[in-house]
Tab-separated table of C-alpha atoms in Angstrom:
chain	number	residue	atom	x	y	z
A	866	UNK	CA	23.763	-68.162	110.806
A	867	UNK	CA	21.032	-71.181	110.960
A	868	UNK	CA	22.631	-74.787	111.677
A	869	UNK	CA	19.468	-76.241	110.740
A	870	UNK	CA	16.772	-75.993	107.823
A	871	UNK	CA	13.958	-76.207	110.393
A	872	UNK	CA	12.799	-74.290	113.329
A	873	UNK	CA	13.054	-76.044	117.048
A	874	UNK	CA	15.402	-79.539	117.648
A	875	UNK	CA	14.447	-82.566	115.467
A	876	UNK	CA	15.636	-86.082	115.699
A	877	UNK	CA	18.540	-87.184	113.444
A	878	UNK	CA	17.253	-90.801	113.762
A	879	UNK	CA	13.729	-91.297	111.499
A	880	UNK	CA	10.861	-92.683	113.439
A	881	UNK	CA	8.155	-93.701	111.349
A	882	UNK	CA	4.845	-92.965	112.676
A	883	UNK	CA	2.237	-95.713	113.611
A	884	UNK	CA	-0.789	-95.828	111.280
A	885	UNK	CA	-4.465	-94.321	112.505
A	886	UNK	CA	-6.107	-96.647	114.673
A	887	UNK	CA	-8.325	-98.981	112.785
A	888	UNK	CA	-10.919	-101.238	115.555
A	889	UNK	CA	-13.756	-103.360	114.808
A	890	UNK	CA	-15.598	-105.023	118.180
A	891	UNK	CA	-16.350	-108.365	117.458
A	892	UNK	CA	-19.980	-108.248	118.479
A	893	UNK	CA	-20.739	-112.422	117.896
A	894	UNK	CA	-19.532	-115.505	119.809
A	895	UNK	CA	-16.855	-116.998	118.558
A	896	UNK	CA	-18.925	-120.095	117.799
A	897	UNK	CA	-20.880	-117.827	115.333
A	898	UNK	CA	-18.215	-116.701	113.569
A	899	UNK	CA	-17.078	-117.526	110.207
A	900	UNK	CA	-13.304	-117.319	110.611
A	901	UNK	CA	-10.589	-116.538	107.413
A	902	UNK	CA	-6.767	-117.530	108.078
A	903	UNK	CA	-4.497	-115.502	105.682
A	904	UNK	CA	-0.875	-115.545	105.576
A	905	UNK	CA	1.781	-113.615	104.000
A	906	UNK	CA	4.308	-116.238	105.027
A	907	UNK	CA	4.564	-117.749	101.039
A	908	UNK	CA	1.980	-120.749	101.527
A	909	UNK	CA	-0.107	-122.121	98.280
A	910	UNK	CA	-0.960	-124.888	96.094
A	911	UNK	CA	1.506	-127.586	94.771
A	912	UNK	CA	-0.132	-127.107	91.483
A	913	UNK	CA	-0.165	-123.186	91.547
A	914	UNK	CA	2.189	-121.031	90.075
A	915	UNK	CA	5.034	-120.131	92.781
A	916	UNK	CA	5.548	-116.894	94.549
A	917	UNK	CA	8.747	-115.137	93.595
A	918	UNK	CA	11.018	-114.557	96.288
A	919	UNK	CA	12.493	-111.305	94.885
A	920	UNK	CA	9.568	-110.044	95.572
A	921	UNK	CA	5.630	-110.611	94.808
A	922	UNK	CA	2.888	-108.468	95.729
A	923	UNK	CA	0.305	-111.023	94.221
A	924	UNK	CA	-1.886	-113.707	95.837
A	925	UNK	CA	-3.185	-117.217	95.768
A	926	UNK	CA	-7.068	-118.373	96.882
A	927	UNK	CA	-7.014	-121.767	98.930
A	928	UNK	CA	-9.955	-123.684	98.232
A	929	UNK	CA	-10.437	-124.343	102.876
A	930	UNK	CA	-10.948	-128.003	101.646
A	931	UNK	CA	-7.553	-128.473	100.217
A	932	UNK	CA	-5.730	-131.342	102.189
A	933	UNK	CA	-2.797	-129.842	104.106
A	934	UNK	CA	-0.614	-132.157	101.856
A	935	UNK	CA	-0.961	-130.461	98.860
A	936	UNK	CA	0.136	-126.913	100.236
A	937	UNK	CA	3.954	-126.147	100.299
A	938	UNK	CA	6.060	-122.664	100.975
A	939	UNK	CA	8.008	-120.672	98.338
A	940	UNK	CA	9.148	-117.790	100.225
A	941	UNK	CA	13.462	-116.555	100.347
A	942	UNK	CA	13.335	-114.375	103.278
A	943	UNK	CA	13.548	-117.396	106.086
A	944	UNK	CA	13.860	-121.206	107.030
A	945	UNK	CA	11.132	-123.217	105.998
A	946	UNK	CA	11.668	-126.346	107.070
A	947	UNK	CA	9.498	-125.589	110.013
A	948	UNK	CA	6.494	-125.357	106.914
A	949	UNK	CA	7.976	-128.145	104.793
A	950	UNK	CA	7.710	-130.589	108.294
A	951	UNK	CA	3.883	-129.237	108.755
A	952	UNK	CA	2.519	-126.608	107.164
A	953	UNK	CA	0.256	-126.208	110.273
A	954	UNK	CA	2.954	-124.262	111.815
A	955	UNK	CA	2.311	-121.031	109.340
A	956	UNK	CA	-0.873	-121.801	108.010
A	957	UNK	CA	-2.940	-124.019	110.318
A	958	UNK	CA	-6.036	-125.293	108.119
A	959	UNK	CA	-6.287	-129.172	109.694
A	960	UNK	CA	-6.564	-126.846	113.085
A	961	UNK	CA	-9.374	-124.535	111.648
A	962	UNK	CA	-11.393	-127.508	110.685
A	963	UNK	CA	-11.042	-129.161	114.129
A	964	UNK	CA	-12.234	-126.140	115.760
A	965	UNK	CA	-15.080	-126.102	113.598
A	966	UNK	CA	-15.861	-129.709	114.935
A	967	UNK	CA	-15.565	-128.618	118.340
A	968	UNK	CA	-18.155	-125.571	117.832
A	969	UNK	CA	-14.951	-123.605	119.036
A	970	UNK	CA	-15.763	-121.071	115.488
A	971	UNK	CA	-19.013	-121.395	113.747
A	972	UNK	CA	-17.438	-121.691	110.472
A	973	UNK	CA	-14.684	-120.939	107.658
A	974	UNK	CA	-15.813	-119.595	104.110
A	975	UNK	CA	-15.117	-121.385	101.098
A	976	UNK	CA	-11.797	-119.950	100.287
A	977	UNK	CA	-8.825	-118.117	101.782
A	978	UNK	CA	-6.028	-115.637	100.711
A	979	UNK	CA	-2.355	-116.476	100.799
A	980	UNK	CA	0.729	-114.205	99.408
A	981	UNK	CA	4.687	-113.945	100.158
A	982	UNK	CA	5.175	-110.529	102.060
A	983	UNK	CA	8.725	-110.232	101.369
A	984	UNK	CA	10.252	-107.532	100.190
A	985	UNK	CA	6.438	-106.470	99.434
A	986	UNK	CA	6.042	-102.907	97.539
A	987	UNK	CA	3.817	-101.256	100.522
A	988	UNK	CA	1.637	-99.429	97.554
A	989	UNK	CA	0.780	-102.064	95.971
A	990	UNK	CA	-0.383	-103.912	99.409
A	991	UNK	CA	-1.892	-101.071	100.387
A	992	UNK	CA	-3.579	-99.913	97.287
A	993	UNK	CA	-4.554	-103.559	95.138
A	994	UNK	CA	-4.001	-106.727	97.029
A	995	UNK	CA	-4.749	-105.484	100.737
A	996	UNK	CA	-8.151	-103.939	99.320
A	997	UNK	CA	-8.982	-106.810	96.965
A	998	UNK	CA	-8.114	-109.627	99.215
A	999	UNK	CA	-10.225	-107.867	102.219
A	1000	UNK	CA	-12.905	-107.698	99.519
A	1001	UNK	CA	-12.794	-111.483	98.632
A	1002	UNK	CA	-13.572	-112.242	102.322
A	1003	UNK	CA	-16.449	-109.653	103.129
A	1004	UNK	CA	-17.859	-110.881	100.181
A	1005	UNK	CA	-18.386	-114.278	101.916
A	1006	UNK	CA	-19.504	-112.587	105.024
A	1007	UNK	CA	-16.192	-113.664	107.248
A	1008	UNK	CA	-16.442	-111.952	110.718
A	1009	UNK	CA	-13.092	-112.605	112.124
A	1010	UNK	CA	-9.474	-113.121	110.232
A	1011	UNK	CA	-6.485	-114.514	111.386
A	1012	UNK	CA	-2.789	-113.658	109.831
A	1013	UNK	CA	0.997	-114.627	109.989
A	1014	UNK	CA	3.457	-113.360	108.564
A	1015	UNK	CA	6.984	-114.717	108.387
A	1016	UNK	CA	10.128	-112.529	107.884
A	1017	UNK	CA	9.875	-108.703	108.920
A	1018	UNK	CA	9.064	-107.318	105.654
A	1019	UNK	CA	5.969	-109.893	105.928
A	1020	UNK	CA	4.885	-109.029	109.319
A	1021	UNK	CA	4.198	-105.093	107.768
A	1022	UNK	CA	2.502	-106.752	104.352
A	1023	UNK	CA	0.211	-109.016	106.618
A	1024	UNK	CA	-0.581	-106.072	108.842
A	1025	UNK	CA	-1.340	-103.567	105.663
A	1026	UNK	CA	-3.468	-106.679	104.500
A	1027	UNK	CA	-5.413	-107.264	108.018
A	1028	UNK	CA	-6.086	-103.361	108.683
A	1029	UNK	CA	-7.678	-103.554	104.940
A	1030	UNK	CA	-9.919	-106.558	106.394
A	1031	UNK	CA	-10.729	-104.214	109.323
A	1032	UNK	CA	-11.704	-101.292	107.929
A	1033	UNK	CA	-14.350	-103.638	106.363
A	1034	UNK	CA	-15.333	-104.437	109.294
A	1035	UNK	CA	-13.812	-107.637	109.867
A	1036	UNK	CA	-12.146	-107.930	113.400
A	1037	UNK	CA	-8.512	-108.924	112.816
A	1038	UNK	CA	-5.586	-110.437	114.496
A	1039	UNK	CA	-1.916	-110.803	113.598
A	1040	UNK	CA	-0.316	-113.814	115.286
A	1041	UNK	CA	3.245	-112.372	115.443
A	1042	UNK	CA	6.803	-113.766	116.185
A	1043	UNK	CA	8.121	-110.008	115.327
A	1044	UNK	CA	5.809	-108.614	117.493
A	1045	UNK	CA	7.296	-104.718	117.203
A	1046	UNK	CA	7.046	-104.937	113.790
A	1047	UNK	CA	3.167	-105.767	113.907
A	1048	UNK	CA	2.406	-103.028	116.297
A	1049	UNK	CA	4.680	-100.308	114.606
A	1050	UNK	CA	2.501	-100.985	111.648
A	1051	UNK	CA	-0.591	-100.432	112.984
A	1052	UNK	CA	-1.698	-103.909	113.510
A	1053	UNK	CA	-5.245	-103.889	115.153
A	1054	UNK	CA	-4.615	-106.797	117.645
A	1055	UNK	CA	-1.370	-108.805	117.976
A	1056	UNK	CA	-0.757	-112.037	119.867
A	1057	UNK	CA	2.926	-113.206	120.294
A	1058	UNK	CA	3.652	-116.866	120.915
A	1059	UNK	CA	7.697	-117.735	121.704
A	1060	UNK	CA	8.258	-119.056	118.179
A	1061	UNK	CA	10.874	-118.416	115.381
A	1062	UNK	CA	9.482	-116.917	111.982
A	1063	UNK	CA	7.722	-119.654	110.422
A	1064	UNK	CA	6.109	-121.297	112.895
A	1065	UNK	CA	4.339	-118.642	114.127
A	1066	UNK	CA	1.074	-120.922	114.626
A	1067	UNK	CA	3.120	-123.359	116.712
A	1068	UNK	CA	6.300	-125.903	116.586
A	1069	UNK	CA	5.320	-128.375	113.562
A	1070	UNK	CA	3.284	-131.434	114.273
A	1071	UNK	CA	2.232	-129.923	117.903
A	1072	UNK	CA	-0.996	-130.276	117.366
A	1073	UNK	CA	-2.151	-129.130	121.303
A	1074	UNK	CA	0.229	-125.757	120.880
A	1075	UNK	CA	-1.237	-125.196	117.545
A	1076	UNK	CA	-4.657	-125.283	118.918
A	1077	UNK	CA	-3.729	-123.535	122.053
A	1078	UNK	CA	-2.361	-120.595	120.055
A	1079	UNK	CA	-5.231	-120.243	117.728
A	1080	UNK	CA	-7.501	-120.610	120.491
A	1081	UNK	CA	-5.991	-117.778	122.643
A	1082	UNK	CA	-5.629	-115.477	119.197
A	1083	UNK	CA	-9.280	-116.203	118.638
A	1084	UNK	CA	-10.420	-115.168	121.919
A	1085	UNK	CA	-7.847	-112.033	122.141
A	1086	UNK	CA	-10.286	-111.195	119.034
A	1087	UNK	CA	-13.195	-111.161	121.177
A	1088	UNK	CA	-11.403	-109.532	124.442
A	1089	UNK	CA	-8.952	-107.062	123.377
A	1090	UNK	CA	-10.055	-103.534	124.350
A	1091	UNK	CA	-8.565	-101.295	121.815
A	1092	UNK	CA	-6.485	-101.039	118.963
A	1093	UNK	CA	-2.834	-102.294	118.258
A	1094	UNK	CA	-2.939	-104.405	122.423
A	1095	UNK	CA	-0.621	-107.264	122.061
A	1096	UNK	CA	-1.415	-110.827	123.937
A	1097	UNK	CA	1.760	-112.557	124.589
A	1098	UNK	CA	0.972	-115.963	124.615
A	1099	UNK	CA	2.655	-118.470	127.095
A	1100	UNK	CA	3.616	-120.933	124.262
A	1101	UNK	CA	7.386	-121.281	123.161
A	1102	UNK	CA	9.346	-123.128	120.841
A	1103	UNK	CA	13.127	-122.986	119.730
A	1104	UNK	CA	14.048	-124.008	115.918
A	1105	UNK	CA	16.731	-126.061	116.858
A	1106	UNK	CA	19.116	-125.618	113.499
């Protein structure tokens, strides 16, 4: 008599596979580069229609001149006061633009991608926005993006959406506080500050760990030597509830 359907021992426990590598070198200077910042995290426009928090697999373009004032979060799947004190902390445009001053990053294009990756329908990231989105930013010739993602259902839709960007050939990097999550998915480079969700850019109104932690992220871009390497980053702050 067979105890089991299938030949040979199996695990009871499912362990989902990590995706096939996906790697583009970054073959520029970072001062050359025009760099995109997306974020699954639930950021967009005061004026634009909200995400919903049940669930949302669509996105929002951010003009990169919007002030930082007119950007807010509408996401249910973690704190955001971290966002509603600075929204530097998820999204970090006033940070981009300094580094642009600086001759840190060459440039940034003329808009950016935002969406709320909780409680995401993978196909649908996978299939429409990841592909579209990825599209958008080849289409203005970006060579390097940047991504956060907030609760763990966003860390796998910003990954799905960043190895989209890569397979165009766009070198990625997800800037993680669930770092596991990031690399179980198949992210192609993950750094990994000491930060809650929502701040994974740095504690709000920090402006020198902010920098710090894009600067390292950018760099880990240029340095890492394969696919799905994490960077942790010696940066940490505690939300303090």
């Amino acid at each position: 008599m067979k105890l089991t359907g299938k030949e040979g021992m199996q695990s009871e426990i499912f362990v989902p596979l990590t995706p096939k590598a996906v790697f583009t070198e970054l073959k520029k200077p970072l001062s050359e580069c025009k760099v995109a910042f997306i974020t699954a995290g639930g950021i967009h426009i005061k004026s634009q229609t909200p995400f919903n928090t049940s669930g949302d697999f669509s996105y929002r373009a951010i003009p990169f001149d919007t002030p930082s004032s007119e950007l807010m979060v509408t996401h249910g799947g973690f704190d955001n006061s971290d966002i509603n004190k600075d929204v530097n902390a998820m999204f970090p445009i006033d940070r981009l633009h300094e580094l642009v001053k600086e001759g840190f990053i060459g440039s940034l294009p003329k808009e950016t991608y935002t969406f709320m990756g909780g409680g995401g329908n993978v196909e649908k990231f996978q299939n429409e926005t990841g592909p579209e989105i990825a599209k958008k930013l080849k289409e203005q010739d970006v060579d390097v993006v940047l991504c956060t993602g907030g609760c763990g259902t966003c860390h796998r839709s910003a990954t799905i959406v960043t190895r989209c960007c890569e397979e165009q050939g766009m070198s990625c990097v997800v800037i993680a506080a669930l770092p596991p999550i990031a690399r179980q998915q198949g992210a192609p480079r993950i750094t990994a500050p000491h930060v809650p969700i929502g701040s994974n850019a740095g504690e709000p109104n920090n402006k020198s760990m902010q920098t710090a932690i894009l600067k390292e992220s950018l760099e880990w871009v240029r340095d890492c030597p394969s696919f799905n390497n994490t960077k942790i980053l010696p940066y940490e702050y505690r939300h303090n509830v």
